[in-house]
Amino acid sequence: MKKNFFAPRQIETITDGNAQLIRWLESVANVRIHGTTREQPMVVFERDEADALLSLPLQRYARVIWKQCTVHPDSHIHFEKRLYSVPFKHIGQKVWVCAQDNTLIVWADDLRVATHVRRGPRYQTNDAHLPEWRREYRHQSRPWWENRARGISETLGDFVAEIFDLDDVAHQLRTVQAIVTHVAPFPVERINAACERARLYGNYTYPGIRNILRDGLDMAPAYETPFIHGRLDNPRFARSVDEIIGEEVHDERP
């Protein structure tokens, strides 16, 4: 250690240490007689090695990682805590992932099937990789689905907004997605009537809208005052509080 750079010395910062190391290499390590060659390292380098060195490549060497992944049912693979989409026809298959510094390439059966930005968002989806009926489901925001609903019908848009406002805690996204995609093929008149009928009866569920359209209830007249289950207009044995309090209690025990 006495002849090494790391022999006890005062180094204040990393910058100061680097500067001292360069001075030590130039004044000590490169000019002292090497124990094996019995020559100065700098002399040997300039005489035998310098002319043999090759120039550095114009592009930085790309570190490549290969890993085999499985395509999950949602058409995505999981690689280093990120999800990347793959064409849905490869669901369930094993694919090879080639990850470079900035690019991630997916290979299936020796064919390049997907390319993504490696350092991009945690969840990367290419719409072309999803089946047509699932492409809309990747949108997770309320504004997107409200605009989608209003593009079909203003009444449907208002109905969807009411569904989102039902609960501040439980997210109603799945319910809205199911309703909007289900009613899309129907005529606007039927969609509006179904929303009005569901609103009248306080039914803001996907099964409710589905059943109304399936059974044609949107074309049937609705009751102006919905029947409330569990409540009678004139219960036979009902008594008011005054009647109960005003009655005398008779103790018939012997």
Coordinates of N, CA and C in Angstrom, one line a residue:
M1 N 0.8 -1.2 0.0 CA 0.0 0.0 0.0 C 0.9 1.3 0.0
K2 N 2.1 1.2 0.5 CA 2.9 2.4 0.6 C 3.2 2.9 -0.8
K3 N 3.3 2.1 -1.9 CA 3.6 2.5 -3.2 C 2.3 2.7 -4.1
N4 N 1.2 2.5 -3.4 CA -0.1 2.6 -4.2 C -0.7 4.0 -4.0
F5 N -1.6 4.4 -4.9 CA -2.2 5.7 -4.8 C -3.0 5.8 -3.6
F6 N -3.6 4.7 -3.1 CA -4.5 4.7 -1.9 C -3.7 4.7 -0.6
A7 N -2.4 4.9 -0.7 CA -1.7 5.1 0.5 C -2.3 6.3 1.2
P8 N -2.1 6.4 2.6 CA -2.8 7.5 3.3 C -2.4 8.9 2.6
R9 N -3.5 9.6 2.3 CA -3.3 10.9 1.7 C -4.6 11.7 2.0
Q10 N -4.6 13.0 1.9 CA -5.7 13.8 2.2 C -6.5 14.1 0.9
I11 N -7.7 13.6 0.8 CA -8.6 13.8 -0.4 C -9.9 14.5 0.1
E12 N -10.1 15.7 -0.3 CA -11.3 16.4 0.2 C -12.6 16.1 -0.5
T13 N -12.5 16.0 -1.9 CA -13.7 15.7 -2.7 C -13.4 14.7 -3.8
I14 N -14.4 14.2 -4.5 CA -14.1 13.3 -5.6 C -13.4 14.0 -6.7
T15 N -13.7 15.3 -6.9 CA -12.9 16.0 -7.9 C -11.5 16.2 -7.6
D16 N -11.2 16.5 -6.3 CA -9.8 16.6 -5.8 C -9.1 15.2 -5.9
G17 N -9.9 14.1 -5.6 CA -9.3 12.8 -5.7 C -8.9 12.4 -7.1
N18 N -9.8 12.8 -8.1 CA -9.5 12.5 -9.5 C -8.3 13.2 -10.0
A19 N -8.2 14.5 -9.6 CA -7.0 15.3 -10.0 C -5.7 14.7 -9.4
Q20 N -5.7 14.3 -8.1 CA -4.6 13.8 -7.5 C -4.2 12.4 -8.2
L21 N -5.2 11.6 -8.6 CA -4.9 10.4 -9.2 C -4.2 10.6 -10.6
I22 N -4.7 11.6 -11.4 CA -4.1 11.8 -12.7 C -2.6 12.2 -12.5
R23 N -2.3 13.1 -11.5 CA -1.0 13.5 -11.2 C -0.1 12.3 -10.8
W24 N -0.7 11.4 -10.0 CA 0.1 10.3 -9.5 C 0.4 9.3 -10.7
L25 N -0.6 9.1 -11.6 CA -0.3 8.3 -12.8 C 0.8 8.8 -13.6
E26 N 0.8 10.2 -13.9 CA 1.7 10.8 -14.8 C 3.1 10.8 -14.1
S27 N 3.2 11.1 -12.8 CA 4.5 11.3 -12.2 C 5.1 10.0 -11.5
V28 N 4.2 9.0 -11.3 CA 4.7 7.9 -10.5 C 4.5 6.6 -11.3
A29 N 3.2 6.2 -11.5 CA 2.8 4.9 -12.0 C 3.3 4.6 -13.4
N30 N 3.2 5.6 -14.3 CA 3.6 5.4 -15.7 C 5.1 5.6 -16.0
V31 N 5.8 6.0 -15.0 CA 7.3 6.3 -15.3 C 8.2 5.4 -14.5
R32 N 7.7 4.7 -13.5 CA 8.5 3.8 -12.7 C 8.8 2.5 -13.4
I33 N 9.8 1.8 -13.1 CA 10.2 0.6 -13.7 C 9.2 -0.5 -13.2
H34 N 8.5 -1.1 -14.2 CA 7.6 -2.2 -13.9 C 8.3 -3.5 -13.4
G35 N 7.8 -4.1 -12.5 CA 8.5 -5.3 -11.9 C 8.6 -6.5 -12.8
T36 N 7.7 -6.6 -13.8 CA 7.8 -7.8 -14.7 C 8.5 -7.4 -16.0
T37 N 8.1 -6.3 -16.6 CA 8.8 -6.0 -17.9 C 10.1 -5.3 -17.8
R38 N 10.3 -4.7 -16.6 CA 11.6 -4.0 -16.3 C 11.7 -2.8 -17.2
E39 N 10.5 -2.2 -17.6 CA 10.5 -1.0 -18.4 C 9.4 -0.1 -17.9
Q40 N 9.5 1.2 -18.3 CA 8.4 2.1 -17.9 C 7.1 1.8 -18.7
P41 N 6.0 1.8 -18.1 CA 4.7 1.5 -18.8 C 4.4 2.5 -19.9
M42 N 4.7 3.8 -19.7 CA 4.4 4.8 -20.7 C 5.3 4.5 -21.9
V43 N 6.6 4.1 -21.8 CA 7.4 3.9 -22.9 C 6.9 2.7 -23.7
V44 N 6.5 1.6 -23.0 CA 6.0 0.4 -23.7 C 4.7 0.8 -24.4
F45 N 3.8 1.6 -23.8 CA 2.6 2.0 -24.5 C 2.8 2.7 -25.8
E46 N 3.7 3.7 -25.7 CA 3.9 4.6 -26.9 C 4.6 3.8 -28.0
R47 N 5.5 2.9 -27.6 CA 6.3 2.1 -28.6 C 5.5 1.0 -29.2
D48 N 4.7 0.2 -28.4 CA 4.1 -1.0 -28.9 C 2.6 -1.0 -29.0
E49 N 1.9 -0.2 -28.2 CA 0.5 -0.4 -28.1 C -0.3 0.8 -28.7
A50 N 0.2 2.0 -28.7 CA -0.6 3.1 -29.1 C -1.1 3.0 -30.6
D51 N -0.2 2.6 -31.5 CA -0.6 2.5 -32.9 C -1.6 1.3 -33.1
A52 N -1.7 0.4 -32.2 CA -2.6 -0.8 -32.4 C -4.0 -0.5 -31.9
L53 N -4.2 0.6 -31.2 CA -5.5 0.9 -30.7 C -6.5 1.3 -31.9
L54 N -7.7 0.8 -31.7 CA -8.8 1.2 -32.7 C -9.6 2.4 -32.2
S55 N -10.1 3.1 -33.1 CA -11.0 4.2 -32.8 C -12.3 3.7 -32.1
L56 N -12.8 4.5 -31.2 CA -14.1 4.2 -30.6 C -15.2 4.2 -31.7
P57 N -16.2 3.4 -31.6 CA -17.3 3.4 -32.5 C -18.1 4.7 -32.4
L58 N -18.7 5.1 -33.5 CA -19.5 6.4 -33.5 C -20.7 6.3 -32.6
Q59 N -21.3 5.1 -32.4 CA -22.4 4.9 -31.6 C -22.0 4.2 -30.3
R60 N -22.6 4.5 -29.2 CA -22.3 3.9 -28.0 C -22.8 2.4 -28.0
Y61 N -22.0 1.5 -27.4 CA -22.4 0.1 -27.3 C -23.7 0.0 -26.6
A62 N -24.6 -0.8 -27.2 CA -25.9 -1.0 -26.7 C -26.0 -2.2 -25.9
R63 N -26.3 -2.1 -24.6 CA -26.4 -3.3 -23.7 C -27.7 -4.0 -24.0
V64 N -27.7 -5.2 -24.3 CA -28.9 -5.9 -24.7 C -29.3 -7.0 -23.6
I65 N -30.6 -7.0 -23.3 CA -31.1 -8.0 -22.4 C -32.1 -8.9 -23.1
W66 N -32.0 -10.2 -23.1 CA -32.9 -11.1 -23.7 C -33.7 -11.8 -22.5
K67 N -35.0 -11.9 -22.7 CA -35.8 -12.5 -21.7 C -37.0 -13.1 -22.3
Q68 N -37.4 -14.3 -21.9 CA -38.6 -14.9 -22.4 C -39.8 -14.6 -21.5
C69 N -40.9 -14.1 -22.1 CA -42.1 -13.7 -21.3 C -43.3 -14.4 -21.9
T70 N -44.4 -14.4 -21.1 CA -45.7 -15.0 -21.5 C -46.6 -13.8 -21.8
V71 N -47.4 -13.9 -22.9 CA -48.4 -12.9 -23.3 C -49.6 -13.2 -22.4
H72 N -50.0 -12.3 -21.6 CA -51.2 -12.5 -20.7 C -52.5 -12.3 -21.4
P73 N -53.6 -12.7 -20.8 CA -54.9 -12.6 -21.4 C -55.3 -11.2 -21.8
D74 N -54.7 -10.1 -21.2 CA -55.0 -8.8 -21.6 C -54.1 -8.3 -22.7
S75 N -53.4 -9.2 -23.4 CA -52.5 -8.9 -24.6 C -51.3 -8.1 -24.2
H76 N -50.8 -8.3 -23.0 CA -49.6 -7.6 -22.5 C -48.6 -8.6 -21.9
I77 N -47.3 -8.2 -22.0 CA -46.3 -8.9 -21.3 C -45.7 -8.0 -20.2
H78 N -45.1 -8.7 -19.2 CA -44.6 -8.0 -18.0 C -43.1 -8.1 -18.1
F79 N -42.4 -6.9 -18.1 CA -41.0 -6.9 -18.2 C -40.5 -5.7 -17.3
E80 N -39.7 -6.0 -16.3 CA -39.1 -5.0 -15.4 C -40.1 -4.0 -14.9
K81 N -41.2 -4.6 -14.3 CA -42.2 -3.8 -13.7 C -43.0 -2.9 -14.6
R82 N -42.9 -3.2 -15.9 CA -43.7 -2.4 -16.9 C -44.5 -3.4 -17.8
L83 N -45.6 -2.9 -18.4 CA -46.4 -3.7 -19.2 C -46.4 -3.2 -20.7
Y84 N -46.2 -4.1 -21.6 CA -46.1 -3.8 -23.0 C -47.1 -4.7 -23.8
S85 N -47.8 -4.1 -24.7 CA -48.8 -4.8 -25.5 C -48.1 -5.6 -26.6
V86 N -48.8 -6.7 -26.9 CA -48.4 -7.7 -28.0 C -49.7 -8.0 -28.8
P87 N -49.6 -8.2 -30.1 CA -50.8 -8.6 -30.8 C -51.6 -9.7 -30.1
F88 N -52.9 -9.6 -30.0 CA -53.7 -10.5 -29.2 C -53.7 -11.9 -29.7
K89 N -53.3 -12.2 -30.9 CA -53.3 -13.5 -31.4 C -52.2 -14.4 -30.7
H90 N -51.3 -13.7 -30.0 CA -50.2 -14.4 -29.3 C -50.5 -14.6 -27.9
I91 N -51.7 -14.4 -27.4 CA -52.1 -14.6 -26.0 C -51.8 -16.0 -25.6
G92 N -51.2 -16.2 -24.5 CA -50.8 -17.5 -24.0 C -49.5 -18.1 -24.5
Q93 N -48.9 -17.4 -25.5 CA -47.6 -17.9 -26.1 C -46.4 -17.4 -25.3
K94 N -45.3 -18.0 -25.5 CA -44.0 -17.6 -25.0 C -43.4 -16.7 -26.1
V95 N -42.9 -15.5 -25.7 CA -42.3 -14.7 -26.7 C -40.9 -14.2 -26.1
W96 N -40.0 -13.8 -27.0 CA -38.7 -13.3 -26.6 C -38.7 -11.8 -26.6
V97 N -38.2 -11.2 -25.5 CA -38.1 -9.8 -25.4 C -36.6 -9.4 -25.6
C98 N -36.3 -8.5 -26.5 CA -35.0 -7.9 -26.6 C -35.0 -6.5 -26.2
A99 N -34.4 -6.2 -25.0 CA -34.5 -4.9 -24.4 C -33.1 -4.2 -24.6
Q100 N -33.1 -3.1 -25.3 CA -31.9 -2.2 -25.4 C -32.1 -1.0 -24.5
D101 N -31.2 -0.1 -24.6 CA -31.2 1.1 -23.7 C -32.6 1.8 -23.8
N102 N -33.0 2.1 -25.0 CA -34.2 2.9 -25.2 C -35.3 2.2 -26.0
T103 N -35.1 1.0 -26.4 CA -36.1 0.3 -27.3 C -36.3 -1.1 -26.7
L104 N -37.5 -1.6 -26.8 CA -37.9 -2.9 -26.4 C -38.6 -3.6 -27.6
I105 N -38.1 -4.7 -28.1 CA -38.6 -5.4 -29.2 C -39.1 -6.8 -28.8
V106 N -40.3 -7.2 -29.3 CA -40.8 -8.5 -28.9 C -40.8 -9.4 -30.2
W107 N -40.3 -10.6 -30.0 CA -40.2 -11.5 -31.1 C -41.0 -12.8 -30.8
A108 N -41.8 -13.2 -31.8 CA -42.6 -14.4 -31.6 C -42.4 -15.3 -32.9
D109 N -42.0 -16.5 -32.7 CA -41.7 -17.4 -33.8 C -40.7 -16.8 -34.8
D110 N -39.7 -16.1 -34.2 CA -38.6 -15.5 -35.1 C -39.1 -14.3 -35.9
L111 N -40.3 -13.8 -35.5 CA -40.9 -12.6 -36.2 C -41.0 -11.5 -35.2
R112 N -40.6 -10.3 -35.7 CA -40.8 -9.1 -34.9 C -42.2 -8.7 -34.8
V113 N -42.9 -8.7 -33.7 CA -44.3 -8.5 -33.6 C -44.7 -7.2 -32.8
A114 N -43.7 -6.6 -32.1 CA -44.0 -5.4 -31.4 C -42.7 -4.6 -31.1
T115 N -42.9 -3.3 -31.0 CA -41.7 -2.4 -30.7 C -42.3 -1.3 -29.8
H116 N -41.6 -1.1 -28.6 CA -42.0 -0.1 -27.7 C -40.8 0.7 -27.2
V117 N -41.1 1.9 -26.6 CA -40.1 2.7 -26.0 C -39.8 2.1 -24.6
R118 N -38.6 1.7 -24.3 CA -38.4 0.9 -23.1 C -38.6 1.8 -21.8
R119 N -38.1 3.1 -21.9 CA -38.2 3.9 -20.7 C -39.4 4.8 -20.7
G120 N -40.4 4.4 -21.4 CA -41.7 5.2 -21.5 C -42.6 4.9 -20.3
P121 N -43.9 5.2 -20.5 CA -44.9 5.0 -19.4 C -44.9 3.5 -18.9
R122 N -45.3 3.3 -17.7 CA -45.3 2.0 -17.1 C -46.3 1.1 -17.9
Y123 N -47.3 1.6 -18.5 CA -48.3 0.8 -19.2 C -48.4 1.3 -20.6
Q124 N -47.8 0.5 -21.5 CA -47.8 0.9 -22.9 C -48.7 0.0 -23.8
T125 N -49.6 0.6 -24.5 CA -50.6 -0.2 -25.3 C -50.7 0.4 -26.7
N126 N -50.5 -0.5 -27.7 CA -50.8 -0.1 -29.1 C -52.2 -0.6 -29.4
D127 N -53.1 0.3 -29.8 CA -54.4 -0.1 -30.1 C -54.5 -1.2 -31.1
A128 N -53.6 -1.2 -32.1 CA -53.6 -2.3 -33.1 C -53.4 -3.7 -32.6
H129 N -52.8 -3.7 -31.4 CA -52.6 -5.1 -30.8 C -53.8 -5.7 -30.1
L130 N -54.8 -4.9 -29.9 CA -56.0 -5.4 -29.2 C -57.1 -5.7 -30.2
P131 N -57.9 -6.7 -29.8 CA -59.1 -7.0 -30.6 C -60.0 -5.8 -30.7
E132 N -60.7 -5.6 -31.8 CA -61.5 -4.4 -32.0 C -62.5 -4.1 -30.8
W133 N -63.1 -5.2 -30.3 CA -64.1 -5.0 -29.3 C -63.5 -4.6 -27.9
R134 N -62.2 -4.6 -27.8 CA -61.6 -4.3 -26.5 C -60.8 -3.0 -26.5
R135 N -60.7 -2.4 -27.7 CA -59.8 -1.2 -27.8 C -60.3 -0.1 -26.9
E136 N -61.6 0.1 -26.8 CA -62.1 1.2 -26.0 C -61.9 1.0 -24.5
Y137 N -61.8 -0.2 -24.1 CA -61.7 -0.5 -22.7 C -60.4 0.0 -22.1
R138 N -59.4 0.3 -22.9 CA -58.1 0.7 -22.3 C -58.2 2.1 -21.8
H139 N -59.2 2.9 -22.2 CA -59.4 4.2 -21.7 C -60.0 4.2 -20.3
Q140 N -59.3 4.8 -19.4 CA -59.7 4.7 -18.0 C -60.2 6.0 -17.4
S141 N -60.4 7.0 -18.1 CA -60.7 8.3 -17.6 C -62.2 8.6 -17.7
R142 N -62.8 9.3 -16.7 CA -64.2 9.7 -16.8 C -64.5 10.6 -18.0
P143 N -63.7 11.6 -18.2 CA -64.0 12.5 -19.4 C -64.1 11.8 -20.7
W144 N -63.2 10.8 -20.9 CA -63.3 10.1 -22.2 C -64.6 9.4 -22.4
W145 N -65.1 8.7 -21.3 CA -66.3 7.9 -21.5 C -67.5 8.8 -21.5
E146 N -67.5 9.9 -20.8 CA -68.6 10.9 -20.9 C -68.7 11.4 -22.3
N147 N -67.5 11.8 -22.9 CA -67.6 12.3 -24.3 C -68.0 11.2 -25.3
R148 N -67.6 10.0 -25.0 CA -68.0 8.8 -25.8 C -69.5 8.7 -25.8
A149 N -70.1 8.8 -24.6 CA -71.5 8.7 -24.4 C -72.3 9.8 -25.1
R150 N -71.8 11.0 -24.9 CA -72.5 12.2 -25.5 C -72.4 12.1 -27.1
G151 N -71.3 11.5 -27.6 CA -71.2 11.3 -29.0 C -72.4 10.4 -29.5
I152 N -72.9 9.6 -28.7 CA -74.0 8.7 -29.1 C -75.4 9.4 -28.8
S153 N -75.5 10.1 -27.6 CA -76.7 10.7 -27.3 C -76.5 11.6 -26.1
E154 N -77.0 12.8 -26.1 CA -76.9 13.7 -24.9 C -77.5 13.1 -23.7
T155 N -78.7 12.4 -23.9 CA -79.4 11.8 -22.8 C -78.5 10.7 -22.2
L156 N -77.8 9.9 -23.0 CA -76.9 8.9 -22.5 C -75.7 9.6 -21.8
G157 N -75.2 10.7 -22.3 CA -74.1 11.4 -21.6 C -74.5 11.8 -20.2
D158 N -75.7 12.4 -20.1 CA -76.2 12.8 -18.8 C -76.4 11.6 -17.8
F159 N -76.9 10.5 -18.4 CA -77.1 9.3 -17.6 C -75.8 8.8 -17.1
V160 N -74.8 8.8 -17.9 CA -73.4 8.3 -17.5 C -72.8 9.2 -16.5
A161 N -73.0 10.5 -16.6 CA -72.5 11.4 -15.6 C -73.2 11.2 -14.2
E162 N -74.5 10.8 -14.2 CA -75.2 10.5 -13.0 C -74.6 9.2 -12.4
I163 N -74.2 8.3 -13.2 CA -73.7 7.0 -12.7 C -72.3 7.3 -12.0
F164 N -71.5 8.1 -12.6 CA -70.2 8.5 -12.0 C -70.4 9.2 -10.7
D165 N -71.5 10.0 -10.6 CA -71.7 10.7 -9.4 C -72.4 9.9 -8.2
L166 N -72.7 8.7 -8.5 CA -73.4 7.9 -7.5 C -72.6 7.7 -6.3
D167 N -71.3 7.4 -6.4 CA -70.4 7.1 -5.3 C -69.1 7.7 -5.5
D168 N -68.7 8.5 -4.4 CA -67.4 9.1 -4.5 C -66.2 8.2 -4.2
V169 N -66.5 7.0 -3.7 CA -65.5 6.1 -3.3 C -65.3 5.0 -4.4
A170 N -66.4 4.3 -4.6 CA -66.4 3.2 -5.6 C -66.4 3.7 -7.0
H171 N -65.4 3.4 -7.8 CA -65.3 3.9 -9.2 C -66.3 3.1 -10.0
Q172 N -67.1 3.9 -10.8 CA -68.2 3.3 -11.6 C -67.7 3.1 -13.1
L173 N -66.4 3.0 -13.3 CA -65.9 2.9 -14.7 C -66.4 1.7 -15.4
R174 N -66.4 0.5 -14.7 CA -66.7 -0.7 -15.4 C -68.2 -0.7 -15.8
T175 N -69.0 -0.2 -14.9 CA -70.5 -0.1 -15.2 C -70.7 0.8 -16.4
V176 N -70.0 1.9 -16.5 CA -70.2 2.9 -17.6 C -69.7 2.2 -18.9
Q177 N -68.6 1.6 -18.8 CA -68.0 0.9 -20.0 C -69.0 -0.1 -20.6
A178 N -69.6 -0.9 -19.7 CA -70.5 -2.0 -20.1 C -71.8 -1.4 -20.7
I179 N -72.3 -0.3 -20.1 CA -73.5 0.3 -20.6 C -73.3 1.0 -22.0
V180 N -72.2 1.8 -22.1 CA -72.0 2.5 -23.3 C -71.7 1.6 -24.5
T181 N -70.9 0.5 -24.3 CA -70.6 -0.4 -25.4 C -71.9 -1.2 -25.7
H182 N -72.7 -1.5 -24.7 CA -73.9 -2.3 -25.0 C -75.0 -1.6 -25.8
V183 N -75.2 -0.3 -25.5 CA -76.3 0.4 -26.1 C -75.9 1.0 -27.5
A184 N -74.6 1.1 -27.8 CA -74.1 1.7 -29.0 C -74.8 1.2 -30.3
P185 N -75.1 -0.1 -30.4 CA -75.7 -0.5 -31.7 C -77.2 -0.1 -31.8
F186 N -77.9 0.3 -30.7 CA -79.3 0.6 -30.7 C -79.6 1.9 -31.3
P187 N -80.8 2.1 -31.8 CA -81.2 3.5 -32.3 C -81.2 4.5 -31.1
V188 N -80.9 5.7 -31.5 CA -80.8 6.8 -30.4 C -82.2 6.9 -29.7
E189 N -83.3 6.7 -30.4 CA -84.6 6.9 -29.7 C -84.7 5.8 -28.6
R190 N -84.3 4.6 -28.8 CA -84.4 3.5 -27.8 C -83.4 3.8 -26.7
I191 N -82.3 4.3 -27.0 CA -81.3 4.5 -26.0 C -81.8 5.6 -25.0
N192 N -82.4 6.7 -25.6 CA -82.9 7.8 -24.8 C -84.0 7.3 -23.9
A193 N -84.9 6.5 -24.5 CA -86.1 5.9 -23.7 C -85.6 5.0 -22.6
A194 N -84.6 4.2 -22.9 CA -84.1 3.3 -21.9 C -83.5 4.0 -20.7
C195 N -82.7 5.1 -21.0 CA -82.1 5.9 -20.0 C -83.2 6.6 -19.1
E196 N -84.2 7.1 -19.8 CA -85.3 7.8 -19.0 C -86.0 6.8 -18.1
R197 N -86.3 5.6 -18.6 CA -87.0 4.6 -17.8 C -86.1 4.2 -16.7
A198 N -84.8 3.9 -16.9 CA -83.9 3.5 -15.8 C -83.8 4.6 -14.8
R199 N -83.7 5.9 -15.2 CA -83.7 7.0 -14.3 C -84.9 7.1 -13.4
L200 N -86.1 6.8 -14.1 CA -87.4 6.9 -13.4 C -87.4 5.9 -12.2
Y201 N -86.9 4.7 -12.4 CA -86.9 3.7 -11.4 C -85.6 3.6 -10.6
G202 N -84.7 4.6 -10.8 CA -83.5 4.6 -10.0 C -82.6 3.4 -10.3
N203 N -82.6 2.9 -11.5 CA -81.8 1.7 -11.8 C -80.6 2.2 -12.7
Y204 N -79.5 2.3 -12.0 CA -78.3 2.8 -12.7 C -77.3 1.7 -12.9
T205 N -77.8 0.5 -13.2 CA -76.9 -0.6 -13.4 C -76.9 -1.1 -14.8
Y206 N -75.8 -1.8 -15.2 CA -75.7 -2.4 -16.5 C -76.8 -3.4 -16.8
P207 N -77.1 -4.4 -15.8 CA -78.2 -5.3 -16.0 C -79.5 -4.6 -16.2
G208 N -79.7 -3.5 -15.5 CA -81.0 -2.8 -15.7 C -81.2 -2.3 -17.1
I209 N -80.2 -1.6 -17.7 CA -80.3 -1.1 -19.0 C -80.4 -2.2 -20.0
R210 N -79.6 -3.2 -19.8 CA -79.6 -4.4 -20.7 C -81.0 -5.0 -20.8
N211 N -81.6 -5.2 -19.6 CA -82.9 -5.9 -19.5 C -84.0 -5.0 -20.1
I212 N -83.9 -3.7 -19.9 CA -84.9 -2.8 -20.5 C -84.9 -2.9 -22.0
L213 N -83.7 -2.9 -22.6 CA -83.6 -3.0 -24.1 C -84.0 -4.4 -24.6
R214 N -83.6 -5.4 -23.8 CA -83.8 -6.8 -24.3 C -85.3 -7.1 -24.3
D215 N -86.0 -6.6 -23.2 CA -87.4 -6.9 -23.1 C -88.3 -5.9 -23.8
G216 N -87.7 -4.8 -24.4 CA -88.5 -3.8 -25.1 C -89.3 -2.9 -24.1
L217 N -88.8 -2.8 -22.9 CA -89.5 -2.0 -21.9 C -89.4 -0.5 -22.2
D218 N -88.3 -0.2 -23.0 CA -88.2 1.2 -23.3 C -89.3 1.7 -24.2
M219 N -90.0 0.8 -24.9 CA -91.1 1.2 -25.7 C -92.5 1.1 -25.0
A220 N -92.5 0.6 -23.8 CA -93.7 0.5 -23.0 C -93.9 1.7 -22.1
P221 N -95.2 2.1 -21.9 CA -95.4 3.2 -21.0 C -94.9 3.0 -19.6
A222 N -94.4 4.0 -19.0 CA -93.9 3.9 -17.6 C -94.9 4.5 -16.6
Y223 N -94.9 4.0 -15.4 CA -95.8 4.5 -14.4 C -95.3 5.9 -14.0
E224 N -96.2 6.9 -13.9 CA -95.8 8.2 -13.5 C -95.2 8.2 -12.1
T225 N -95.8 7.4 -11.2 CA -95.3 7.2 -9.9 C -94.9 5.8 -9.7
P226 N -93.6 5.5 -9.6 CA -93.2 4.1 -9.5 C -93.7 3.5 -8.2
F227 N -94.1 2.2 -8.3 CA -94.6 1.5 -7.1 C -93.4 1.2 -6.2
I228 N -93.5 1.5 -5.0 CA -92.4 1.3 -4.0 C -92.7 0.0 -3.3
H229 N -91.9 -1.0 -3.4 CA -92.1 -2.3 -2.8 C -91.9 -2.2 -1.3
G230 N -92.7 -2.9 -0.6 CA -92.5 -3.0 0.9 C -93.3 -1.9 1.6
R231 N -94.2 -1.1 0.9 CA -94.9 0.0 1.6 C -96.4 -0.2 1.2
L232 N -97.3 -0.2 2.2 CA -98.7 -0.3 1.9 C -99.4 1.0 2.2
D233 N -100.5 1.3 1.4 CA -101.2 2.5 1.5 C -102.0 2.5 2.8
N234 N -102.6 1.4 3.1 CA -103.5 1.4 4.3 C -103.3 0.0 5.1
P235 N -102.2 -0.1 5.8 CA -101.9 -1.3 6.5 C -103.0 -1.7 7.5
R236 N -103.4 -2.9 7.5 CA -104.5 -3.4 8.4 C -104.3 -3.2 9.8
F237 N -103.1 -3.5 10.3 CA -102.8 -3.4 11.7 C -101.9 -2.3 12.1
A238 N -101.8 -1.3 11.3 CA -101.0 -0.1 11.6 C -101.7 0.8 12.5
R239 N -101.0 1.4 13.5 CA -101.5 2.3 14.4 C -100.5 3.5 14.5
S240 N -101.1 4.7 14.8 CA -100.2 5.8 15.0 C -99.5 5.8 16.4
V241 N -98.5 6.7 16.5 CA -97.8 6.7 17.8 C -98.8 7.2 18.9
D242 N -99.7 8.1 18.6 CA -100.6 8.6 19.6 C -101.5 7.5 20.1
E243 N -101.9 6.6 19.2 CA -102.8 5.5 19.6 C -102.1 4.6 20.5
I244 N -100.8 4.3 20.2 CA -100.0 3.4 21.0 C -99.8 3.9 22.4
I245 N -99.4 5.2 22.4 CA -99.1 5.8 23.7 C -100.4 6.0 24.6
G246 N -101.5 6.3 23.9 CA -102.7 6.5 24.6 C -103.4 5.3 25.2
E247 N -103.0 4.1 24.8 CA -103.6 2.9 25.2 C -103.1 2.6 26.6
E248 N -104.1 2.1 27.4 CA -103.7 1.7 28.8 C -103.2 0.2 28.7
V249 N -102.2 0.0 29.5 CA -101.6 -1.3 29.6 C -102.2 -2.1 30.7
H250 N -102.8 -3.2 30.4 CA -103.5 -4.0 31.4 C -102.6 -5.3 31.7
D251 N -102.3 -5.4 33.0 CA -101.6 -6.6 33.4 C -102.5 -7.7 33.7
E252 N -102.6 -8.7 32.9 CA -103.5 -9.8 33.0 C -102.9 -11.0 33.8
R253 N -101.7 -10.8 34.3 CA -101.1 -11.9 35.1 C -101.8 -12.1 36.4
P254 N -102.0 -13.4 36.8 CA -102.7 -13.6 38.1 C -101.9 -13.1 39.3

